Every structure is written in structure tokens, then in C-alpha cells.
Short mmCIF file of C-alpha atoms in Angstrom, two decimals:
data_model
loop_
_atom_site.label_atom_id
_atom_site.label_comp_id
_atom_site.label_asym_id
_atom_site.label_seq_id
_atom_site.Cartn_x
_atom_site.Cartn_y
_atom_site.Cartn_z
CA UNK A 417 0.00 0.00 0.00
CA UNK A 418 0.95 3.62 -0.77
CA UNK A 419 1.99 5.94 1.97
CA UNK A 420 -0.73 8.59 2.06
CA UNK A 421 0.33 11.79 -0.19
CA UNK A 422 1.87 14.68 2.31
CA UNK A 423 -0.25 17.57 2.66
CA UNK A 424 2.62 20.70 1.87
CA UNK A 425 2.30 24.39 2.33
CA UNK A 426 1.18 26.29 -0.58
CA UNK A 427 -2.53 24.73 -0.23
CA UNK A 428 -4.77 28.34 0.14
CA UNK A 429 -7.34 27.27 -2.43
CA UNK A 430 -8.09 24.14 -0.13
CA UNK A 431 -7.70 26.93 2.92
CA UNK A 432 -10.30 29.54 1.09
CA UNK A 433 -12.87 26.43 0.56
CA UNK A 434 -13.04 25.72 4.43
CA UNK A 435 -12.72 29.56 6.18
CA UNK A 436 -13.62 31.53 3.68
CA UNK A 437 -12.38 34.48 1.16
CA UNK A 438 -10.75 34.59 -1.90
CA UNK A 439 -7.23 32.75 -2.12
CA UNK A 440 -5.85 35.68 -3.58
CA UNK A 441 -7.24 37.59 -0.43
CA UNK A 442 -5.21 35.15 1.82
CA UNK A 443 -1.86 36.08 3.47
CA UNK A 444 -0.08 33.19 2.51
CA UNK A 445 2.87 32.35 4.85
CA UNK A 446 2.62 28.71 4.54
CA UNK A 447 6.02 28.23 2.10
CA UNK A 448 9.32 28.91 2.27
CA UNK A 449 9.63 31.13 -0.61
CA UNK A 450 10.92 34.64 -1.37
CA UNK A 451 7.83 36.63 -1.06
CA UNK A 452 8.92 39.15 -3.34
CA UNK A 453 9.83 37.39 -7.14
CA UNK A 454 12.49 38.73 -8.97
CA UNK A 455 11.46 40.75 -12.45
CA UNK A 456 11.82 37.81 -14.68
CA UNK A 457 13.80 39.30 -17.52
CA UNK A 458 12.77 39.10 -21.11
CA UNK A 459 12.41 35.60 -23.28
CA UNK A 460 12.94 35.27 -26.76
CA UNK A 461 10.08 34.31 -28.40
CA UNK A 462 11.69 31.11 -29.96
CA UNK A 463 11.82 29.65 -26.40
CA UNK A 464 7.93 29.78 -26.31
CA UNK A 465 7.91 28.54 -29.89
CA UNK A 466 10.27 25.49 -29.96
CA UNK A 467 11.03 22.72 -28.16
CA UNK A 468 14.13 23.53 -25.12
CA UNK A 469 17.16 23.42 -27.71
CA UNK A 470 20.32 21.95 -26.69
CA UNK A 471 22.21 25.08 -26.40
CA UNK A 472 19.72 26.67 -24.12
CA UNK A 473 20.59 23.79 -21.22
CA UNK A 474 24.00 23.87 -21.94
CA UNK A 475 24.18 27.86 -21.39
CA UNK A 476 22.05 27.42 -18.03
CA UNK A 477 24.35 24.36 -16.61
CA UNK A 478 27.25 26.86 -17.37
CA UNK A 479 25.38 29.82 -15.39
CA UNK A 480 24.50 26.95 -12.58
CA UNK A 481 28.11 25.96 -12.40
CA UNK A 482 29.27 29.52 -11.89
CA UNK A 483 26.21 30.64 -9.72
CA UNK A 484 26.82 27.41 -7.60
CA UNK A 485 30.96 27.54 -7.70
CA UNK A 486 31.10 23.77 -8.97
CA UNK A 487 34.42 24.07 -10.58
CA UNK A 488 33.72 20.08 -11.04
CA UNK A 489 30.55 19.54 -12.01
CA UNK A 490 27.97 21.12 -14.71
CA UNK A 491 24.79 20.81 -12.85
CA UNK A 492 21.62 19.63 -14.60
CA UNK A 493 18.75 21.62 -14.86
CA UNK A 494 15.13 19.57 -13.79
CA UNK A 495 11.86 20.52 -13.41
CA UNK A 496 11.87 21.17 -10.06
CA UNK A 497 14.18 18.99 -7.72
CA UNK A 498 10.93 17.38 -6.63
CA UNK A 499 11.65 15.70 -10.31
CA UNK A 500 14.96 14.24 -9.27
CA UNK A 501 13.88 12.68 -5.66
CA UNK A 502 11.36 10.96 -7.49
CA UNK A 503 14.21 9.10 -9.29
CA UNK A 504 16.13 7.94 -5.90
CA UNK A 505 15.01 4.90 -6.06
CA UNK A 506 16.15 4.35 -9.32
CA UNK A 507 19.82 4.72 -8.03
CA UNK A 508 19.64 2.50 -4.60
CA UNK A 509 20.49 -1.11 -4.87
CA UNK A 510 16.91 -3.11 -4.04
CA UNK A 511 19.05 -5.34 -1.67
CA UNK A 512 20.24 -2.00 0.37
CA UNK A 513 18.70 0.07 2.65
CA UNK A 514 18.17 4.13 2.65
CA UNK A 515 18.55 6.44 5.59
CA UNK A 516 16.84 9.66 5.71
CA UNK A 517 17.99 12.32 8.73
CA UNK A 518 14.40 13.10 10.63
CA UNK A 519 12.53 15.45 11.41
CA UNK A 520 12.81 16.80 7.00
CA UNK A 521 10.94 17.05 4.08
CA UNK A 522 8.65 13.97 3.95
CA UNK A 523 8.75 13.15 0.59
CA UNK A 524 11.94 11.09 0.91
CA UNK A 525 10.88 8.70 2.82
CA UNK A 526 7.63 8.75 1.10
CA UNK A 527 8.90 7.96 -2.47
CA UNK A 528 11.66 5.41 -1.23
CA UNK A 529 9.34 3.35 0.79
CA UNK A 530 6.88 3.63 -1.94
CA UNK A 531 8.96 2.04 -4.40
CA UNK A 532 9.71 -0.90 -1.75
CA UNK A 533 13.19 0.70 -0.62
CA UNK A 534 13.31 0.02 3.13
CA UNK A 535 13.78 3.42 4.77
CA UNK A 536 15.31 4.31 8.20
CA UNK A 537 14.47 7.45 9.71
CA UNK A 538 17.94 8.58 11.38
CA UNK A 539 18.20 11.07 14.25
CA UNK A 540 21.82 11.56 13.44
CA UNK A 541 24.96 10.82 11.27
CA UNK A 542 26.11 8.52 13.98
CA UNK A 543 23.17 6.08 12.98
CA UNK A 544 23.98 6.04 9.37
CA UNK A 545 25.43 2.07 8.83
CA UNK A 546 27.01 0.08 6.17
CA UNK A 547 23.50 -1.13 5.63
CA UNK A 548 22.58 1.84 4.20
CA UNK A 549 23.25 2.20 0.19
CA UNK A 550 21.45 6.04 0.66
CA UNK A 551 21.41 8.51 2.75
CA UNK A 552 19.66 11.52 2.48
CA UNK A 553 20.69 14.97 4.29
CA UNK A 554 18.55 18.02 4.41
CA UNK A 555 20.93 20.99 4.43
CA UNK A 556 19.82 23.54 5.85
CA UNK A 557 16.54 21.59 7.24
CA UNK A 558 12.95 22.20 6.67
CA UNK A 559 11.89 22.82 8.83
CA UNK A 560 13.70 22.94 11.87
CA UNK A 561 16.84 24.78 10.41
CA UNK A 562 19.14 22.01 11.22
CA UNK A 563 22.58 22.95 9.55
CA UNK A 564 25.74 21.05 9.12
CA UNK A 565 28.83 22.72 7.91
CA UNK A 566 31.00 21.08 5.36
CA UNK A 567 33.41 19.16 7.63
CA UNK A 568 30.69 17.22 9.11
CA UNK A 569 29.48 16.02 5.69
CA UNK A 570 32.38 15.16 4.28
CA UNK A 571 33.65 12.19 6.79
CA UNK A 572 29.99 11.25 6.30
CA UNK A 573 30.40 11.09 2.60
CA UNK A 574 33.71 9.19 2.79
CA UNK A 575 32.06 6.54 4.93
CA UNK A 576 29.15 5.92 2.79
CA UNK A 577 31.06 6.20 -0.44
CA UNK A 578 33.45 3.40 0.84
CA UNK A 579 30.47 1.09 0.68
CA UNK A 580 29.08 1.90 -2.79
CA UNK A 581 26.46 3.85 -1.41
CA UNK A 582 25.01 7.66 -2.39
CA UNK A 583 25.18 10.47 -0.32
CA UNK A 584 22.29 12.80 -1.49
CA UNK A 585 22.46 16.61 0.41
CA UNK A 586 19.07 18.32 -0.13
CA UNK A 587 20.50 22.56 -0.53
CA UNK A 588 17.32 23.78 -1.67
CA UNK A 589 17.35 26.50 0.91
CA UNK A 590 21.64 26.99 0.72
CA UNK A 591 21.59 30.15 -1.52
CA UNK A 592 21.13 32.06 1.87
CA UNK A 593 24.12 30.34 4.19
CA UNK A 594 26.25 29.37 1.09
CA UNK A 595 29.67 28.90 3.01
CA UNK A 596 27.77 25.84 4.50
CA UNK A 597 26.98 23.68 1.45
CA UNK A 598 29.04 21.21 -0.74
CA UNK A 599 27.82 21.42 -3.62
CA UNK A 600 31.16 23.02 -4.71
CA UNK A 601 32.94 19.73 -3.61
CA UNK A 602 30.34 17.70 -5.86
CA UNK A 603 31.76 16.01 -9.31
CA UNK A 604 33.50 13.04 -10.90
CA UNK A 605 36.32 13.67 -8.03
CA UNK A 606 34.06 12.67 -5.64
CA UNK A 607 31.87 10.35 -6.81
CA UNK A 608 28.76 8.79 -4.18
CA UNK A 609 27.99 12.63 -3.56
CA UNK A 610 24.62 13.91 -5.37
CA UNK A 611 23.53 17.84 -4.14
CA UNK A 612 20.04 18.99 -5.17
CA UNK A 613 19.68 22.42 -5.20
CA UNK A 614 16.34 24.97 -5.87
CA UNK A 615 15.71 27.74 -8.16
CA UNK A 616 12.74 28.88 -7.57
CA UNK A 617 12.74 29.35 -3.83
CA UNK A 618 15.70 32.07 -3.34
CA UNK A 619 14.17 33.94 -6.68
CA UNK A 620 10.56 33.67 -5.73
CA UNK A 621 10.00 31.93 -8.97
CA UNK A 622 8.79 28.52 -7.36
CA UNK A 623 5.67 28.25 -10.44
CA UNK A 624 9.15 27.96 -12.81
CA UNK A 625 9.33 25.04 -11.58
CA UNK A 626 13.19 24.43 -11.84
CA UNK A 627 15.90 23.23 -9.51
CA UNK A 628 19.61 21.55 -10.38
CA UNK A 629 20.94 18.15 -9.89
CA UNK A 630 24.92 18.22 -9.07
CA UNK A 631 27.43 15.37 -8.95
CA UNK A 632 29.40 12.80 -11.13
CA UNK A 633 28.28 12.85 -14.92
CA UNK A 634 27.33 8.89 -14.29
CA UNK A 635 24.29 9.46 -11.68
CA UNK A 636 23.30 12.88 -13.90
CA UNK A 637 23.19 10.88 -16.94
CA UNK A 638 20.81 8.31 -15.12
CA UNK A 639 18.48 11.35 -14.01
CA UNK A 640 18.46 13.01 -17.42
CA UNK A 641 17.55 9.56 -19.20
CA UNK A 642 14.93 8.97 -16.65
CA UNK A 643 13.38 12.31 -17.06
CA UNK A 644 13.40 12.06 -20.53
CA UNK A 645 13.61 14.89 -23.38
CA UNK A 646 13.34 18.01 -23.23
CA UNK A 647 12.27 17.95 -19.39
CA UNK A 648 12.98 21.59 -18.66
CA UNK A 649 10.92 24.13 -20.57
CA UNK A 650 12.69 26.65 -23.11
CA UNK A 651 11.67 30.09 -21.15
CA UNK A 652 12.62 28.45 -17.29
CA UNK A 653 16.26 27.57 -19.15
CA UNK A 654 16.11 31.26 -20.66
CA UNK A 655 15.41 33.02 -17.29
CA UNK A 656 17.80 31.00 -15.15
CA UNK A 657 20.58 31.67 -17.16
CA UNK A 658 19.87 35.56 -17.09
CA UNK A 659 19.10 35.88 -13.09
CA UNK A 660 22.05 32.93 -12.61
CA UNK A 661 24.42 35.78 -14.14
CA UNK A 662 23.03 38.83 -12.29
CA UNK A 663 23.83 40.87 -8.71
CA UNK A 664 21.73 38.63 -6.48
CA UNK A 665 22.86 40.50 -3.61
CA UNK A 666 20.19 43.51 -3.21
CA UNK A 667 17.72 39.77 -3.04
CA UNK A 668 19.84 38.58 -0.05
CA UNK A 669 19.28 41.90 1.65
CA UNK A 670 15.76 42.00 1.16
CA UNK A 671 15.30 38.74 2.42
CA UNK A 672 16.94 39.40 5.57
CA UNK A 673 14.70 42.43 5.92
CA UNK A 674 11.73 40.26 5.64
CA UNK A 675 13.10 37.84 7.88
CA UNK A 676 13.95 40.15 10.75
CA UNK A 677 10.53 41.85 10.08
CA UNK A 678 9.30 38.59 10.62
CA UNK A 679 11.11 37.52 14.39
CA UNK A 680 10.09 40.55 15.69
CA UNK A 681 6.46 40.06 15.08
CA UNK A 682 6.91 36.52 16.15
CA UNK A 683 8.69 37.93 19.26
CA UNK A 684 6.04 40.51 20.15
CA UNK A 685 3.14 37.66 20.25
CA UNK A 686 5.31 35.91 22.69
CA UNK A 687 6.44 33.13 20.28
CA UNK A 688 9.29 31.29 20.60
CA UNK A 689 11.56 30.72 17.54
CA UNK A 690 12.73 27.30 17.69
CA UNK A 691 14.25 27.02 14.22
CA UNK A 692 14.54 28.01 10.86
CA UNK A 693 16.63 29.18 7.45
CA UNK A 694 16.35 32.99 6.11
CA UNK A 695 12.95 32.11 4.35
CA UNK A 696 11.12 30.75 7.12
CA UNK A 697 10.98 30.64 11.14
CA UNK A 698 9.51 27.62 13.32
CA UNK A 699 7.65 28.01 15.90
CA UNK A 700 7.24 25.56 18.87
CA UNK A 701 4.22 25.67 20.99
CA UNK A 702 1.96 23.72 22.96
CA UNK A 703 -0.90 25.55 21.28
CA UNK A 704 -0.08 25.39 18.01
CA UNK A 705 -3.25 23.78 16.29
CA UNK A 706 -5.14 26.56 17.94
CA UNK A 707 -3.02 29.18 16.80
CA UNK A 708 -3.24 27.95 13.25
CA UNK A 709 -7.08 27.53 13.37
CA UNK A 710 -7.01 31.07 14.72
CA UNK A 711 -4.57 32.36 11.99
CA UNK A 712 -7.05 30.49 9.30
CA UNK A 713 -9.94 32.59 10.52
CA UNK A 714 -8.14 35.55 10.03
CA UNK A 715 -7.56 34.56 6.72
CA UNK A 716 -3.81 34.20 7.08
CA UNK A 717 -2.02 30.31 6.29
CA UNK A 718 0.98 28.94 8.24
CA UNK A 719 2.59 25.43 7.86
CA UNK A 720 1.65 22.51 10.42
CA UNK A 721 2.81 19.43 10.91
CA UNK A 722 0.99 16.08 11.77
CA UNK A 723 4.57 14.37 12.77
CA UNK A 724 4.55 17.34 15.51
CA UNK A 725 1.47 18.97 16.72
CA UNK A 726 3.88 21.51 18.73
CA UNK A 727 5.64 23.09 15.19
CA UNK A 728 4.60 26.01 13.14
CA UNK A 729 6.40 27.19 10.34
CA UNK A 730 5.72 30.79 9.35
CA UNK A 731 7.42 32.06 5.89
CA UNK A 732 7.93 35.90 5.07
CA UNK A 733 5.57 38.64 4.67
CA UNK A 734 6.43 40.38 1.16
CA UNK A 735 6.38 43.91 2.99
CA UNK A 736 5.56 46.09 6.04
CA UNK A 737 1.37 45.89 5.65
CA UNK A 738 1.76 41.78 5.33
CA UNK A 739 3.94 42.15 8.74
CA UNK A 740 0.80 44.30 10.08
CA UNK A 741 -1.73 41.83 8.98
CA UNK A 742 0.18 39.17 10.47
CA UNK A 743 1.01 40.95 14.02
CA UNK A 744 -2.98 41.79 13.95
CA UNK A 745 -4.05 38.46 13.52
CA UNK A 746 -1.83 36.79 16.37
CA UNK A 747 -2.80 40.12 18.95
CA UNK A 748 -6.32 38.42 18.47
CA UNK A 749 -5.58 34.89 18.74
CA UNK A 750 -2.95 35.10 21.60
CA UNK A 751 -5.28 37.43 23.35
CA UNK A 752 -2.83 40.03 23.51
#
């Protein structure tokens, strides 16, 4: 039997049905997303007309590999890095078990275990065994924040390499705390390492629906033939390789605007921050179900979670009225 399909942030249409409003009237703070997207910058109109030619990939893996600093690897543009986990199981021996640090993003375990990979759900590095022929690391976590610099990776990596196995580091939130992540180390000179990383989350673009696969050219040749042709659209191609090459750092500063903005309305409700990465903050509470309800009937979404009835993860306003809205709602629900 299938493992029941994980309910993610992102879901205000199903929000609107039950408490009311338009979804485009909701606050949505549900994701961890840039609430501000980037100006997307012009596509030629023979990316909307033909099929994703071969020189528009190769001119984004060359802006990825520069934007990413993999001096060893081209990385390979999917649709969406959800795309690529989907594969995993594809590239984990049958006979070989997969390890997946816990508390993270459930669709790991979900896909492995649905394709009949037996999964462990590891509290730490320590646990990970010669059993295991994958092992997943979120880095930094969603949701908790969780964050391992580089030197705890690699003896990780060595270890599981040794046996044959896959080390697969999940960056989609990195392009905030990039002196933490390895996808610089990833390539043919250190094969068993496989780095996914996002596009659309640091941009704001997340309907672009593009992320990059980075490692040896063996295990991206297996994920290109099992997406197929032409598995990346022409105009997501275009616009990565334009932002890829441009000043991202006025986007960094914004989004720790909107994150501080964030903690200190957090902070005023009396909300403890118990985690988190510069897109989104947890919060840990005993009355977090309530809080959420309340939030709902104020017409403003957060992210719970079934696995912990405690967490709440709140993503960023896009700007000083959102902040408002948000402060507003919890004043009423806290009873402050």
C-alpha cells in the first residue's frame, strides 16, 4: 500500500474552501519562498515557440556551475528537484537500505518506501550504517533549520562512499548560508555525492518550476535519461541563465529584511523561535493547532505538521502591511 500523499504548504485554495475568502485575499505564509519574485527578464520568443534546444541547457548548466561555484561539475537543470527525488530509487540497490535524517521534508521517505526501498528514519549521522546504500541529508533543514557545515558532511560522505552507497544533500534552501553547502565539492572527483539544489525558492520563482541536480556525470546521466527529453521548458532555461548571471545581492538583503521583520512580530506575540533558514521561522508551541485555526480565521495560512502537533512554520511577509496583517491576527488569537 501507498503511503498517504503529504499535505505541503502552498494549499490556500483548499484553505479559502473551508474559512472563507478569496485565495488571492489570503496572506499566505505557509512556504518557504521569497515573497517578493524577482522581475523575470525578457524571453525570446523562440523559447515559447520550440522545443528547449540543446544550447539553451547547456548555457544554463554553465550559469548553474558559476552561480553554484562547482568548478567540477555542470549541474543539470530539472523541473523542479521534486523531479529528481522521485528518481532515488532508481539509483539504490533493491538489496540495500536508505537512511533519511528526521525530522525533513517527507517526501523522501515517502517515495523510497513507496517504491519498496526500506527506509530508516535517522536522528543523526552517527546512525547512518554500512547497511545503508542512501542517505539523504537536508541541508539547511525544513523545517527545523538544522545545519551542518562542510566538515561534518564530508567524513559522512567518505564513509558511505566506501560502501558503494550515495550520499544525497538536499541545498534547496543553501543560496542564503552558502559557506555551508558542498555542492562546490560535488563532481567526478568525488563520486557517491549527489547535491540537489532549488531555483525557484531564493528567486521567488517557485511556479518555474526548476531546480539543479549536481554530482558525477554517471548518476546525472541516469536522471536526465529517466526524465526524458526536453524535461525543462525553453523560457525556465532562458530566465535561469539571465538571473544565474546577475547581482543577487540587493535579493539577499531584502530577504533578511523580511526575515527580521518577521522575528520581531513573532517575538512581540510571545512566540518562541525554535528554528529556521532565512525564508522561514519555526515556531514551537503547545498551542499550536489553535493558533493555526485562529490564523485560518483571520484569513492568514501557516505550515503545520501532523509528525509534531507543537511546530509552526511561518514564511515571510512580502512587505511592512503583510507584517501588520500578520502581528494583527496573532494580537487576536494570543489574546494580547
Amino acid at each position: 500500500m501507498s503511503a498517504p500523499r503529504i499535505v505541503h504548504g502552498g494549499g490556500i485554495a483548499a484553505a479559502a474552501a473551508r474559512y472563507g475568502g478569496r485565495p488571492e485575499d489570503w496572506l499566505d505564509l505557509s512556504t518557504g519562498i521569497n515573497p517578493n519574485p524577482v522581475a523575470v527578464p525578457e524571453v525570446d520568443i523562440a523559447a515559447w515557440h520550440r522545443l528547449p534546444d540543446r544550447h539553451r541547457q547547456d548555457a544554463a548548466r554553465i550559469a548553474a556551475q558559476r552561480y553554484y561555484a562547482t568548478p567540477e561539475a555542470l549541474p543539470l537543470p530539472v523541473p523542479g528537484t521534486q523531479s529528481a527525488i522521485q528518481l532515488l530509487p532508481r539509483l539504490v540497490s533493491p538489496s540495500r537500505r536508505a537512511a533519511v535524517l528526521s525530522p525533513t521534508y517527507g517526501e523522501y521517505a515517502r517515495v523510497l518506501a513507496n517504491a519498496g526501498v526500506a527506509v530508516d528514519r535517522i536522528a543523526s549521522l552517527d546512525a547512518v550504517t554500512a547497511a545503508h546504500g542512501l542517505v539523504v541529508v537536508v541541508n539547511p533543514n525544513n523545517p527545523d533549520g538544522r545545519l551542518f557545515p562542510r566538515e561534518a558532511l564530508l567524513p559522512l560522505h567518505a564513509r558511505v562512499a566506501a560502501k558503494d552507497g550515495l550520499l544525497v544533500v538536499d541545498e534547496a534552501f543553501g543560496d542564503m548560508r552558502p559557506e555551508f553547502c558542498i555542492a562546490p565539492l560535488a563532481g567526478d572527483e568525488r563520486p557517491g555525492l549527489l547535491v540537489f539544489r532549488s531555483f525557484g525558492k531564493f528567486f521567488g520563482l517557485a511556479g518555474l518550476r526548476l531546480g539543479f541536480a549536481i554530482g558525477e556525470a554517471a548518476v546525472l546521466d541516469r536522471i536526465e535519461d529517466g526524465l526524458g527529453p526536453w524535461a525543462v521548458s525553453g523560457p525556465a532555461l532562458t530566465i535561469a541563465t539571465a538571473l544565474m548571471a546577475s547581482d543577487t545581492s540587493a535579493i539577499r538583503r531584502a530577504i533578511d529584511g523580511r526575515k527580521a521583520a518577521l522575528d520581531a512580530v513573532l517575538a512581540a506575540a510571545g512566540l518562541t523561535v525554535a528554528g529556521g533558514t532565512g525564508l522561514f521561522s519555526l515556531v514551537d508551541h503547545a498551542d499550536a493547532a489553535a493558533i493555526h485555526e485562529g490564523l485560518c480565521r483571520h484569513h492568514v495560512l501557516v505550515r503545520p505538521f501532523d509528525y509534531n502537533p507543537r511546530w509552526l512554520r511561518f514564511g515571510l511577509s512580502p512587505d511592512a502591511t503583510g507584517d501588520g496583517r500578520l502581528a494583527a491576527a496573532l494580537a487576536d488569537v494570543m489574546g494580547r
